[in-house]
PDB file of C-alpha atoms in Angstrom:
ATOM      1  CA  MET X 106      76.174 -56.566-112.488  1.00  0.00           C
ATOM      2  CA  GLU X 107      73.728 -59.356-111.748  1.00  0.00           C
ATOM      3  CA  LYS X 108      70.445 -59.294-113.636  1.00  0.00           C
ATOM      4  CA  TYR X 109      67.308 -59.382-111.499  1.00  0.00           C
ATOM      5  CA  LEU X 110      64.904 -62.105-112.577  1.00  0.00           C
ATOM      6  CA  ILE X 111      61.150 -61.740-112.042  1.00  0.00           C
ATOM      7  CA  HIS X 112      59.461 -64.615-110.324  1.00  0.00           C
ATOM      8  CA  SER X 113      55.853 -65.873-110.623  1.00  0.00           C
ATOM      9  CA  ASN X 114      54.651 -63.773-107.666  1.00  0.00           C
ATOM     10  CA  GLU X 115      55.998 -60.609-109.292  1.00  0.00           C
ATOM     11  CA  LEU X 116      54.595 -60.913-112.839  1.00  0.00           C
ATOM     12  CA  HIS X 117      52.058 -58.183-112.152  1.00  0.00           C
ATOM     13  CA  LEU X 118      54.922 -55.758-111.557  1.00  0.00           C
ATOM     14  CA  ILE X 119      56.099 -55.884-115.174  1.00  0.00           C
ATOM     15  CA  ASP X 120      55.338 -52.644-116.966  1.00  0.00           C
ATOM     16  CA  ALA X 121      52.635 -52.963-119.658  1.00  0.00           C
ATOM     17  CA  GLU X 122      54.773 -51.170-122.168  1.00  0.00           C
ATOM     18  CA  LYS X 123      57.557 -53.732-121.681  1.00  0.00           C
ATOM     19  CA  ILE X 124      55.052 -56.536-122.187  1.00  0.00           C
ATOM     20  CA  HIS X 125      53.871 -54.893-125.409  1.00  0.00           C
ATOM     21  CA  GLN X 126      57.440 -54.553-126.652  1.00  0.00           C
ATOM     22  CA  ALA X 127      58.006 -58.265-126.044  1.00  0.00           C
ATOM     23  CA  VAL X 128      54.785 -59.121-127.915  1.00  0.00           C
ATOM     24  CA  GLU X 129      55.973 -57.003-130.815  1.00  0.00           C
ATOM     25  CA  LYS X 130      59.161 -59.114-130.979  1.00  0.00           C
ATOM     26  CA  LEU X 131      57.021 -62.284-130.941  1.00  0.00           C
ATOM     27  CA  VAL X 132      54.818 -60.925-133.739  1.00  0.00           C
ATOM     28  CA  GLU X 133      57.923 -60.144-135.786  1.00  0.00           C
ATOM     29  CA  SER X 134      59.613 -63.509-135.222  1.00  0.00           C
ATOM     30  CA  LEU X 135      56.476 -65.356-136.295  1.00  0.00           C
ATOM     31  CA  ASP X 136      56.113 -63.128-139.400  1.00  0.00           C
ATOM     32  CA  LEU X 137      52.648 -62.111-138.360  1.00  0.00           C
ATOM     33  CA  ALA X 138      51.052 -59.152-140.095  1.00  0.00           C
ATOM     34  CA  ALA X 139      49.792 -57.832-136.752  1.00  0.00           C
ATOM     35  CA  GLY X 140      49.496 -58.750-133.092  1.00  0.00           C
ATOM     36  CA  SER X 141      45.946 -57.559-132.922  1.00  0.00           C
ATOM     37  CA  THR X 142      43.046 -57.640-135.319  1.00  0.00           C
ATOM     38  CA  THR X 143      39.316 -58.263-134.988  1.00  0.00           C
ATOM     39  CA  ASN X 144      38.813 -60.977-132.326  1.00  0.00           C
ATOM     40  CA  PHE X 145      42.588 -61.492-131.961  1.00  0.00           C
ATOM     41  CA  ASN X 146      44.746 -59.502-129.620  1.00  0.00           C
ATOM     42  CA  LEU X 147      48.041 -60.986-128.406  1.00  0.00           C
ATOM     43  CA  TYR X 148      48.910 -57.730-126.583  1.00  0.00           C
ATOM     44  CA  GLN X 149      45.809 -57.938-124.420  1.00  0.00           C
ATOM     45  CA  VAL X 150      46.106 -61.672-123.821  1.00  0.00           C
ATOM     46  CA  VAL X 151      49.714 -61.539-122.728  1.00  0.00           C
ATOM     47  CA  GLU X 152      49.288 -58.377-120.644  1.00  0.00           C
ATOM     48  CA  ASN X 153      46.282 -59.871-118.790  1.00  0.00           C
ATOM     49  CA  TYR X 154      48.061 -63.194-118.332  1.00  0.00           C
ATOM     50  CA  PHE X 155      50.922 -61.433-116.611  1.00  0.00           C
ATOM     51  CA  LYS X 156      49.063 -58.709-114.648  1.00  0.00           C
ATOM     52  CA  ASN X 157      45.701 -60.211-113.692  1.00  0.00           C
ATOM     53  CA  LEU X 158      45.740 -63.292-111.492  1.00  0.00           C
ATOM     54  CA  GLU X 159      42.009 -64.139-111.973  1.00  0.00           C
ATOM     55  CA  LYS X 160      42.284 -63.935-115.773  1.00  0.00           C
ATOM     56  CA  ARG X 161      45.481 -66.023-115.651  1.00  0.00           C
ATOM     57  CA  ARG X 162      43.572 -68.690-113.700  1.00  0.00           C
ATOM     58  CA  LYS X 163      40.758 -68.681-116.332  1.00  0.00           C
ATOM     59  CA  ILE X 164      43.241 -68.939-119.220  1.00  0.00           C
ATOM     60  CA  ASN X 165      45.047 -71.737-117.446  1.00  0.00           C
ATOM     61  CA  HIS X 166      41.745 -73.590-116.919  1.00  0.00           C
ATOM     62  CA  VAL X 167      40.883 -73.306-120.607  1.00  0.00           C
ATOM     63  CA  LEU X 168      44.363 -74.643-121.489  1.00  0.00           C
ATOM     64  CA  GLY X 169      44.066 -77.491-118.968  1.00  0.00           C
ATOM     65  CA  ILE X 170      46.933 -76.177-116.804  1.00  0.00           C
ATOM     66  CA  LYS X 171      46.415 -77.424-113.284  1.00  0.00           C
ATOM     67  CA  GLU X 172      46.591 -74.854-110.538  1.00  0.00           C
ATOM     68  CA  ASP X 173      49.294 -75.383-107.959  1.00  0.00           C
ATOM     69  CA  ARG X 174      47.566 -74.287-104.738  1.00  0.00           C
ATOM     70  CA  TYR X 175      50.796 -74.519-102.779  1.00  0.00           C
ATOM     71  CA  GLU X 176      52.515 -72.071-105.111  1.00  0.00           C
ATOM     72  CA  LEU X 177      49.547 -69.646-105.062  1.00  0.00           C
ATOM     73  CA  ALA X 178      49.322 -69.759-101.288  1.00  0.00           C
ATOM     74  CA  GLU X 179      53.011 -69.165-100.907  1.00  0.00           C
ATOM     75  CA  ASP X 180      53.368 -66.476-103.590  1.00  0.00           C
ATOM     76  CA  PHE X 181      50.127 -64.579-103.077  1.00  0.00           C
ATOM     77  CA  GLY X 182      48.871 -65.555 -99.643  1.00  0.00           C
ATOM     78  CA  ILE X 183      45.848 -67.228-101.256  1.00  0.00           C
ATOM     79  CA  LYS X 184      44.196 -70.333 -99.816  1.00  0.00           C
TER      80      LYS X 184
END
């Protein structure tokens, strides 16, 4: 059976619980005491990055990741 891969225009379809489970694995693999504490919440950051296009844009801007307008227009119908 072929595994279905999620593409960039479908990230918002990933279930929040599945995102949290993946963050738990990240926290464990980095030997972190927790994935969220005061002013630090990997769960919220990753969930918003996947599920909220506007917040993803803001995070990308802070990180200096250039927006590919062609991809956004094609994937989301945004100009």
